[in-house]
Amino acid sequence: MPPDDLVEKAIWQLEVCNACRYCEGYCAVFPAMERRQRLTEPDVYYLANLCHDCRPCYYACMYAPPHEFAVNIPQTFSEVRRRTYSRYALPGGFTGLTGTNFRLLAMVAALSLLFFGAVVALTSDPAGIFSVHDGPGAFEEVIPYAAMFLPAVLMALYAVVAIVIGVVRFWGETRGPLRDLFDLRALVGAGADALTVRFMQGGEDNGCYYPGEGASKSRWLLHLLVFWGFIFAFIATSIAFVYQDILGTPAPYPILSLPVMFGSVGGIGMIVGATGLVYLKWRSDPAPSDQVSAAMDYSFLAVLDLAAITGMLLLGLRGTPAMGSLLIIHLAMVFALFVTAPYGKLAHFVYRYLALVQNRIEARQQP
Amino acid sequence: MGSQKDMLDVIVVGAGNAGLVAAISAKHHAARVLLLERSPEWIRGGNSRHTRDIRYPHGAEDPYTAGVYSEEELLDDLLRVGGSRVNMELARLCVRESANVVSWMSEHGVKWQQPLKGTLHLSRTNGFFLGGGKALVNAYFKTAQRMGVEVRYEASVEELIIDGQSVRGVIVERHGERRTLWARAVILASGGFEANVEWLRECWGTAVDNFVVRGTPYNDGRPLAALLRAGAMPVGDPKAAHAVSVDARAPKFDGGIVTRLDSIPFGIVVNKHCQRFYDEGEEIWPKRYAIWGGLIAEQPDQIAYSIFDSRMLGEFLPSLYRPFQAQTFPELAAALGLDAEALTATLEEYNRHVSREGSFNPAILDNCSTRGLDPPKTHWAMPIEVPPFYGYPLRPGITFTYLGLAVDETTRVQMRAGAPFANLYAAGEIMSGNILTRGYLGGFGLTIGTVFGRIAGKEAAKHAAR
Ligand SMILES: Cc1cc2nc3c(=O)[nH]c(=O)nc-3n(C[C@H](O)[C@H](O)[C@H](O)COP(=O)(O)OP(=O)(O)OC[C@H]3O[C@@H](n4cnc5c(N)ncnc54)[C@H](O)[C@@H]3O)c2cc1C
Ligand code: SF4
Ligand code: SF4
């Protein structure tokens, strides 16, 4: 019977699949599994991250609970993915503490809020938060640039380092030598898969079985919005950085400037996408989902949504007394995203990409 | 008790492939169609939920298969395995009507597996639907319900109300309550009796207690028995069942495809006394698949052990259970609960008689055999000598039974007296004995259900409209 330990449970289920193979037409996971005679623990982490939780394999499974074999691949893989983030990112000891559950992300967000509040209180006149600031340098009147900039850079650095370590460790364990990773064809191919969120479109089956049984493109579309929204927001921030620190023009920028245009498009994409995904998730069938992962997704989407909403509000209301508080909330949300990035939902992007790269390499070597 | 005023047009008994196809087909022509299924919803779909592929004739342009498979070739294949008492009219009808099953299935929601680059191999003769049998029945349930077919689960048909040459309705037991439902026509699609251990005991005695039933626990053949009692004409070998070798650790019911084992030709097979009893290298897949169930059924305690060495591990599809493993023959015997001396002696004797001359090739009947051994191993005979050694315990696993109801070309059930019932139809496993009196053709169970389900639905609805 299916064992209790997560990795063993996953191996048991995958061995049922490997003897069955009925789902091999649905996705890349099953063919990848079939290339392996016997599954090891790293295989489980690899396959789980190759899975994009589209769920037809749950509805098609004659061994799904309450059958005694209790095969539920999407649910089990969600659990494994959750564990992947804490297993591979460094510092590992931090793992129990981070974004894997709702309360922690909420806590981090609240702490960030306190932090920025305190920074404002200590560095400038707190009453300034609630007054009107206008024209170039308005943000700095609320919060000194260094207090905005330094924590962000530090956190970004930390997130990048933690993620890079995660990349190296994940690749080393699931694939082997790091030089394998510098495989241009696979990197580009997997990149294209990722940029179009290709797999969520569904292969022969036209989309994810999400929120319920039956293929639908809505998850793909919403995820595409969040993803590109995020990229646009990132571009906006980078351009703003160039303006501010290299060209010496302080924010806020006019409506028709590049940072604001990219930021708005990205912000709207993220708001629509994240809100839509929260709605889909709320409607979704609980049977193939892992409740803890779902909570993690909700909290991540909520913070992302809040960051985007406050960003957009900041743009619209920057001439009003609300600007100061909005800025603080916005900074706190962005900060919270960074803090939890290596361990939380955001990290799925990294491991999924690596799994796609490996899958490309494998499929080429051994179709 | 329902009143005669609640008269339904068509009642379909059993929601496997045949019943679903019949209900959908009936609903195209009739107003009120009720589908009664014995099982709870989560395990709906009968044995059909364990299937994988369907056989149909096609030209080279067919996208889901690799190569031409003509109607003549299919009919030949059918007649070669189907036994001597095949109803030729029905066999021809089935082959002819199966030419367009794919388009019908697709129109009603079934999706197909495409030849993706790489791992997926298409078969020449059979089409693979995406996701297997449960996805197939899910698609049909969705279509049927969208069309307005009413489906009732946990509704077991216990009796039929027969009045001369007509059926008036059925008696249904649901949640401990019995009710009569009236209908203008009834279609039986309730499968065989493979899950009815008592009935099977009549054929094999207490040996069946050691059998595994591969599919649903709900096919107990009650409607079949009721009709045979009421004078319907039987077809198919009454004491035969299709049985394959499965892992002995499989659950008693519903283990499905993952418990089957095809390790037999890659080593030797012994019974519980460590004696070999049959040529493990006699037949190529899939024929050997269907003989070993019967062979193991004849051994003491209906158990056997497939034993091979490490060189053969990757040669066959794994079962979901891991093989027992050991470094020496006596240790393997201990792991399998066999006598160490006897097993060692059998293995050594076998190894001594392997000719070691041919070249091993699992894809064909190769030229590796034993010399002077009884029973011989005529192909794929390689010495078992590179540890670790492996063993799988095997039992017979019943797929389906052959006994069924004789029908005419419109699927009306025939009476022993000669004439058919006026408004009682049958489709699927329950009537496949008309065409396969014994033997089996992979993927043809669904073909029979789809073809005759369609006919039964249409004919029953036509009758109801009269
Ligand atoms: C493991 C396995 C794999 C197989 N693979 C294939 C394959 O790939 N291709 C293929 O063509 N065939 C395959 N077969 C054979 C195939 O399953 C059958 O030929 C086919 O499913 C028969 O369909 P059916 O609708 O007649 O019966 P079933 O699908 O068995 O449906 C009968 C239904 O009737 C219901 N029922 C029974 N009694 C009553 C009652 N009294 N009242 C109400 N409902 C009742 C049952 O609960 C069941 O749902 C396989 C069989 C097994 C066991
Ligand atoms: S999920 Fe279920 S049906 Fe799909 S391959 Fe695995 S065991 Fe088979
Ligand atoms: S959920 Fe989707 S991607 Fe994951 S294993 Fe199932 S079919 Fe594949």
Short mmCIF file of N, CA and C in Angstrom, two decimals, chain A residues 71-188:
data_model
loop_
_atom_site.label_atom_id
_atom_site.label_comp_id
_atom_site.label_asym_id
_atom_site.label_seq_id
_atom_site.Cartn_x
_atom_site.Cartn_y
_atom_site.Cartn_z
N VAL A 71 -3.64 6.84 -6.24
CA VAL A 71 -2.76 7.64 -7.10
C VAL A 71 -3.39 9.02 -7.32
N ASN A 72 -2.64 10.05 -6.97
CA ASN A 72 -3.11 11.42 -7.19
C ASN A 72 -1.88 12.25 -7.53
N ILE A 73 -1.47 12.16 -8.78
CA ILE A 73 -0.21 12.76 -9.20
C ILE A 73 -0.19 14.29 -9.01
N PRO A 74 -1.21 15.01 -9.44
CA PRO A 74 -1.12 16.46 -9.27
C PRO A 74 -0.96 16.87 -7.80
N GLN A 75 -1.70 16.23 -6.93
CA GLN A 75 -1.61 16.58 -5.51
C GLN A 75 -0.22 16.24 -4.95
N THR A 76 0.23 15.04 -5.23
CA THR A 76 1.52 14.61 -4.69
C THR A 76 2.64 15.50 -5.23
N PHE A 77 2.58 15.80 -6.51
CA PHE A 77 3.63 16.64 -7.09
C PHE A 77 3.60 18.05 -6.52
N SER A 78 2.42 18.56 -6.19
CA SER A 78 2.36 19.88 -5.55
C SER A 78 3.11 19.84 -4.23
N GLU A 79 2.88 18.78 -3.48
CA GLU A 79 3.59 18.65 -2.19
C GLU A 79 5.10 18.59 -2.42
N VAL A 80 5.49 17.81 -3.44
CA VAL A 80 6.92 17.67 -3.69
C VAL A 80 7.53 19.00 -4.13
N ARG A 81 6.81 19.73 -4.96
CA ARG A 81 7.34 21.03 -5.40
C ARG A 81 7.52 21.96 -4.22
N ARG A 82 6.56 21.95 -3.32
CA ARG A 82 6.64 22.78 -2.14
C ARG A 82 7.92 22.45 -1.39
N ARG A 83 8.22 21.17 -1.31
CA ARG A 83 9.41 20.77 -0.59
C ARG A 83 10.68 21.10 -1.38
N THR A 84 10.57 21.10 -2.71
CA THR A 84 11.74 21.42 -3.54
C THR A 84 12.33 22.77 -3.16
N TYR A 85 11.45 23.76 -3.01
CA TYR A 85 11.93 25.12 -2.80
C TYR A 85 12.74 25.21 -1.52
N SER A 86 12.28 24.54 -0.49
CA SER A 86 13.02 24.65 0.76
C SER A 86 14.22 23.70 0.77
N ARG A 87 14.15 22.64 -0.04
CA ARG A 87 15.24 21.69 -0.02
C ARG A 87 16.49 22.23 -0.70
N TYR A 88 16.30 22.95 -1.79
CA TYR A 88 17.46 23.31 -2.59
C TYR A 88 17.97 24.73 -2.36
N ALA A 89 17.10 25.67 -2.00
CA ALA A 89 17.57 27.04 -1.82
C ALA A 89 18.36 27.14 -0.53
N LEU A 90 19.27 28.08 -0.47
CA LEU A 90 20.05 28.30 0.75
C LEU A 90 19.69 29.66 1.31
N PRO A 91 19.82 29.91 2.58
CA PRO A 91 20.18 28.95 3.60
C PRO A 91 19.05 28.00 3.92
N GLY A 92 19.38 26.73 3.93
CA GLY A 92 18.36 25.71 4.10
C GLY A 92 17.62 25.79 5.42
N GLY A 93 18.36 26.17 6.47
CA GLY A 93 17.76 26.19 7.79
C GLY A 93 16.60 27.18 7.88
N PHE A 94 16.60 28.10 6.98
CA PHE A 94 15.61 29.15 6.94
C PHE A 94 14.25 28.62 6.52
N THR A 95 14.30 27.41 5.95
CA THR A 95 13.17 26.92 5.19
C THR A 95 11.86 26.84 5.95
N GLY A 96 11.96 26.35 7.18
CA GLY A 96 10.72 26.20 7.94
C GLY A 96 10.04 27.54 8.14
N LEU A 97 10.82 28.60 8.01
CA LEU A 97 10.32 29.91 8.38
C LEU A 97 9.70 30.68 7.23
N THR A 98 9.85 30.19 6.02
CA THR A 98 9.56 31.10 4.92
C THR A 98 8.24 30.85 4.24
N GLY A 99 8.15 31.47 3.09
CA GLY A 99 6.86 31.68 2.43
C GLY A 99 6.02 30.47 2.14
N THR A 100 6.33 29.31 2.71
CA THR A 100 5.53 28.16 2.36
C THR A 100 4.15 28.19 2.97
N ASN A 101 3.92 29.07 3.92
CA ASN A 101 2.53 29.11 4.33
C ASN A 101 2.02 30.53 4.50
N PHE A 102 0.76 30.60 4.49
CA PHE A 102 0.08 31.87 4.41
C PHE A 102 0.47 32.80 5.54
N ARG A 103 0.49 32.25 6.75
CA ARG A 103 0.75 33.10 7.91
C ARG A 103 2.13 33.73 7.81
N LEU A 104 3.10 32.95 7.32
CA LEU A 104 4.45 33.48 7.27
C LEU A 104 4.59 34.60 6.25
N LEU A 105 3.98 34.40 5.11
CA LEU A 105 4.09 35.46 4.11
C LEU A 105 3.40 36.71 4.65
N ALA A 106 2.26 36.50 5.29
CA ALA A 106 1.54 37.63 5.86
C ALA A 106 2.42 38.31 6.91
N MET A 107 3.11 37.49 7.68
CA MET A 107 3.97 38.04 8.73
C MET A 107 5.10 38.85 8.12
N VAL A 108 5.72 38.27 7.09
CA VAL A 108 6.82 38.98 6.44
C VAL A 108 6.32 40.31 5.88
N ALA A 109 5.14 40.25 5.27
CA ALA A 109 4.59 41.48 4.70
C ALA A 109 4.35 42.51 5.80
N ALA A 110 3.80 42.07 6.92
CA ALA A 110 3.52 42.99 8.02
C ALA A 110 4.81 43.57 8.58
N LEU A 111 5.82 42.70 8.73
CA LEU A 111 7.11 43.17 9.24
C LEU A 111 7.72 44.20 8.29
N SER A 112 7.61 43.95 7.00
CA SER A 112 8.15 44.90 6.04
C SER A 112 7.45 46.25 6.18
N LEU A 113 6.16 46.14 6.39
CA LEU A 113 5.36 47.36 6.56
C LEU A 113 5.88 48.15 7.76
N LEU A 114 6.07 47.42 8.88
CA LEU A 114 6.59 48.05 10.09
C LEU A 114 7.95 48.68 9.82
N PHE A 115 8.76 47.90 9.09
CA PHE A 115 10.12 48.35 8.81
C PHE A 115 10.11 49.69 8.07
N PHE A 116 9.31 49.72 6.99
CA PHE A 116 9.31 50.96 6.21
C PHE A 116 8.65 52.10 7.00
N GLY A 117 7.66 51.75 7.79
CA GLY A 117 7.05 52.76 8.65
C GLY A 117 8.08 53.35 9.58
N ALA A 118 8.88 52.46 10.18
CA ALA A 118 9.90 52.90 11.13
C ALA A 118 10.95 53.76 10.43
N VAL A 119 11.33 53.32 9.20
CA VAL A 119 12.32 54.09 8.45
C VAL A 119 11.81 55.51 8.24
N VAL A 120 10.57 55.61 7.86
CA VAL A 120 10.00 56.94 7.62
C VAL A 120 10.00 57.74 8.91
N ALA A 121 9.57 57.08 9.97
CA ALA A 121 9.46 57.78 11.24
C ALA A 121 10.83 58.31 11.69
N LEU A 122 11.86 57.54 11.45
CA LEU A 122 13.18 57.92 11.95
C LEU A 122 13.88 58.91 11.05
N THR A 123 13.56 58.86 9.74
CA THR A 123 14.37 59.67 8.84
C THR A 123 13.70 60.95 8.39
N SER A 124 12.42 61.02 8.49
CA SER A 124 11.81 62.28 8.06
C SER A 124 10.64 62.61 8.97
N ASP A 125 9.95 63.62 8.60
CA ASP A 125 8.84 64.06 9.43
C ASP A 125 7.63 63.17 9.15
N PRO A 126 7.23 62.36 10.13
CA PRO A 126 6.13 61.41 9.88
C PRO A 126 4.88 62.11 9.37
N ALA A 127 4.69 63.32 9.77
CA ALA A 127 3.49 64.01 9.32
C ALA A 127 3.50 64.16 7.80
N GLY A 128 4.71 64.12 7.21
CA GLY A 128 4.85 64.26 5.76
C GLY A 128 4.14 63.16 5.00
N ILE A 129 3.95 62.03 5.65
CA ILE A 129 3.28 60.91 4.97
C ILE A 129 1.92 61.34 4.44
N PHE A 130 1.25 62.16 5.24
CA PHE A 130 -0.14 62.46 4.89
C PHE A 130 -0.32 63.78 4.17
N SER A 131 0.78 64.39 3.78
CA SER A 131 0.59 65.64 3.04
C SER A 131 0.84 65.41 1.56
N VAL A 132 0.49 66.43 0.78
CA VAL A 132 0.63 66.31 -0.66
C VAL A 132 2.06 66.61 -1.09
N HIS A 133 2.61 65.72 -1.91
CA HIS A 133 3.93 65.97 -2.48
C HIS A 133 3.77 65.95 -3.97
N ASP A 134 4.50 66.76 -4.64
CA ASP A 134 4.31 66.80 -6.09
C ASP A 134 5.63 67.07 -6.78
N GLY A 135 5.65 66.71 -8.05
CA GLY A 135 6.82 67.01 -8.86
C GLY A 135 7.97 66.08 -8.57
N PRO A 136 9.07 66.23 -9.30
CA PRO A 136 10.22 65.34 -9.16
C PRO A 136 10.72 65.31 -7.72
N GLY A 137 11.07 64.12 -7.28
CA GLY A 137 11.58 63.98 -5.92
C GLY A 137 10.49 63.85 -4.87
N ALA A 138 9.25 63.75 -5.32
CA ALA A 138 8.14 63.69 -4.36
C ALA A 138 8.25 62.46 -3.46
N PHE A 139 8.63 61.31 -4.02
CA PHE A 139 8.73 60.09 -3.20
C PHE A 139 9.76 60.28 -2.10
N GLU A 140 10.85 60.94 -2.47
CA GLU A 140 11.92 61.09 -1.48
C GLU A 140 11.54 61.99 -0.34
N GLU A 141 10.53 62.80 -0.58
CA GLU A 141 10.09 63.64 0.53
C GLU A 141 9.42 62.77 1.58
N VAL A 142 8.88 61.65 1.18
CA VAL A 142 8.25 60.76 2.15
C VAL A 142 9.30 59.83 2.77
N ILE A 143 10.10 59.25 1.90
CA ILE A 143 11.06 58.27 2.40
C ILE A 143 12.37 58.50 1.65
N PRO A 144 13.45 58.63 2.37
CA PRO A 144 14.72 58.96 1.70
C PRO A 144 15.07 57.89 0.68
N TYR A 145 15.67 58.31 -0.38
CA TYR A 145 15.97 57.38 -1.46
C TYR A 145 16.78 56.19 -0.97
N ALA A 146 17.77 56.46 -0.14
CA ALA A 146 18.62 55.37 0.34
C ALA A 146 17.81 54.33 1.09
N ALA A 147 16.81 54.78 1.83
CA ALA A 147 16.01 53.84 2.62
C ALA A 147 15.09 53.02 1.72
N MET A 148 14.82 53.56 0.53
CA MET A 148 14.02 52.81 -0.41
C MET A 148 14.92 51.85 -1.19
N PHE A 149 16.06 52.37 -1.54
CA PHE A 149 16.92 51.70 -2.49
C PHE A 149 17.76 50.60 -1.84
N LEU A 150 18.40 50.93 -0.74
CA LEU A 150 19.33 49.97 -0.14
C LEU A 150 18.68 48.64 0.25
N PRO A 151 17.58 48.67 1.01
CA PRO A 151 16.98 47.38 1.37
C PRO A 151 16.58 46.59 0.13
N ALA A 152 16.08 47.31 -0.87
CA ALA A 152 15.64 46.60 -2.08
C ALA A 152 16.81 45.91 -2.75
N VAL A 153 17.93 46.62 -2.86
CA VAL A 153 19.09 46.03 -3.52
C VAL A 153 19.61 44.85 -2.69
N LEU A 154 19.69 45.06 -1.39
CA LEU A 154 20.19 43.98 -0.53
C LEU A 154 19.31 42.74 -0.66
N MET A 155 17.99 42.96 -0.60
CA MET A 155 17.08 41.83 -0.68
C MET A 155 17.19 41.14 -2.05
N ALA A 156 17.31 41.95 -3.09
CA ALA A 156 17.40 41.38 -4.42
C ALA A 156 18.67 40.54 -4.53
N LEU A 157 19.75 41.08 -3.98
CA LEU A 157 21.00 40.34 -4.02
C LEU A 157 20.87 39.01 -3.30
N TYR A 158 20.30 39.12 -2.10
CA TYR A 158 20.12 37.91 -1.31
C TYR A 158 19.25 36.89 -2.06
N ALA A 159 18.17 37.39 -2.67
CA ALA A 159 17.28 36.48 -3.39
C ALA A 159 18.01 35.82 -4.55
N VAL A 160 18.79 36.62 -5.26
CA VAL A 160 19.50 36.07 -6.41
C VAL A 160 20.51 35.01 -5.95
N VAL A 161 21.25 35.33 -4.89
CA VAL A 161 22.24 34.37 -4.41
C VAL A 161 21.55 33.07 -3.97
N ALA A 162 20.48 33.21 -3.19
CA ALA A 162 19.78 32.02 -2.71
C ALA A 162 19.25 31.19 -3.87
N ILE A 163 18.75 31.88 -4.89
CA ILE A 163 18.20 31.15 -6.02
C ILE A 163 19.30 30.48 -6.84
N VAL A 164 20.41 31.20 -7.02
CA VAL A 164 21.51 30.60 -7.78
C VAL A 164 22.01 29.35 -7.07
N ILE A 165 22.12 29.44 -5.76
CA ILE A 165 22.54 28.25 -5.01
C ILE A 165 21.53 27.13 -5.23
N GLY A 166 20.25 27.50 -5.20
CA GLY A 166 19.21 26.52 -5.46
C GLY A 166 19.37 25.88 -6.83
N VAL A 167 19.66 26.70 -7.81
CA VAL A 167 19.84 26.21 -9.17
C VAL A 167 20.97 25.19 -9.21
N VAL A 168 22.10 25.56 -8.63
CA VAL A 168 23.27 24.69 -8.69
C VAL A 168 22.98 23.37 -7.97
N ARG A 169 22.35 23.47 -6.81
CA ARG A 169 22.10 22.23 -6.06
C ARG A 169 21.05 21.35 -6.73
N PHE A 170 20.02 21.98 -7.25
CA PHE A 170 18.96 21.21 -7.91
C PHE A 170 19.51 20.50 -9.14
N TRP A 171 20.26 21.26 -9.93
CA TRP A 171 20.80 20.68 -11.15
C TRP A 171 21.77 19.56 -10.82
N GLY A 172 22.63 19.83 -9.84
CA GLY A 172 23.63 18.83 -9.46
C GLY A 172 22.97 17.53 -9.03
N GLU A 173 21.88 17.63 -8.30
CA GLU A 173 21.27 16.42 -7.78
C GLU A 173 20.39 15.73 -8.82
N THR A 174 19.65 16.51 -9.59
CA THR A 174 18.72 15.85 -10.51
C THR A 174 19.37 15.53 -11.85
N ARG A 175 20.42 16.24 -12.19
CA ARG A 175 20.98 16.00 -13.51
C ARG A 175 22.45 15.61 -13.45
N GLY A 176 23.25 16.37 -12.68
CA GLY A 176 24.68 16.04 -12.61
C GLY A 176 25.53 17.25 -12.90
N PRO A 177 26.54 17.08 -13.74
CA PRO A 177 27.54 18.12 -13.92
C PRO A 177 26.93 19.45 -14.38
N LEU A 178 27.44 20.53 -13.80
CA LEU A 178 26.89 21.85 -14.10
C LEU A 178 27.10 22.24 -15.56
N ARG A 179 28.15 21.69 -16.14
CA ARG A 179 28.41 22.11 -17.53
C ARG A 179 27.28 21.65 -18.47
N ASP A 180 26.57 20.59 -18.07
CA ASP A 180 25.40 20.17 -18.85
C ASP A 180 24.37 21.29 -18.99
N LEU A 181 24.38 22.17 -18.00
CA LEU A 181 23.36 23.23 -18.00
C LEU A 181 23.63 24.24 -19.11
N PHE A 182 24.90 24.33 -19.53
CA PHE A 182 25.20 25.32 -20.57
C PHE A 182 24.99 24.70 -21.95
N ASP A 183 23.75 24.36 -22.17
CA ASP A 183 23.35 23.69 -23.40
C ASP A 183 22.44 24.66 -24.11
N LEU A 184 23.00 25.39 -25.06
CA LEU A 184 22.29 26.52 -25.63
C LEU A 184 20.94 26.12 -26.22
N ARG A 185 20.96 25.01 -26.96
CA ARG A 185 19.71 24.60 -27.62
C ARG A 185 18.61 24.35 -26.60
N ALA A 186 18.99 23.64 -25.55
CA ALA A 186 17.99 23.31 -24.53
C ALA A 186 17.57 24.57 -23.78
N LEU A 187 18.53 25.45 -23.48
CA LEU A 187 18.21 26.67 -22.74
C LEU A 187 17.23 27.53 -23.53
N VAL A 188 17.50 27.66 -24.81
CA VAL A 188 16.64 28.49 -25.65
C VAL A 188 15.28 27.84 -25.83
#
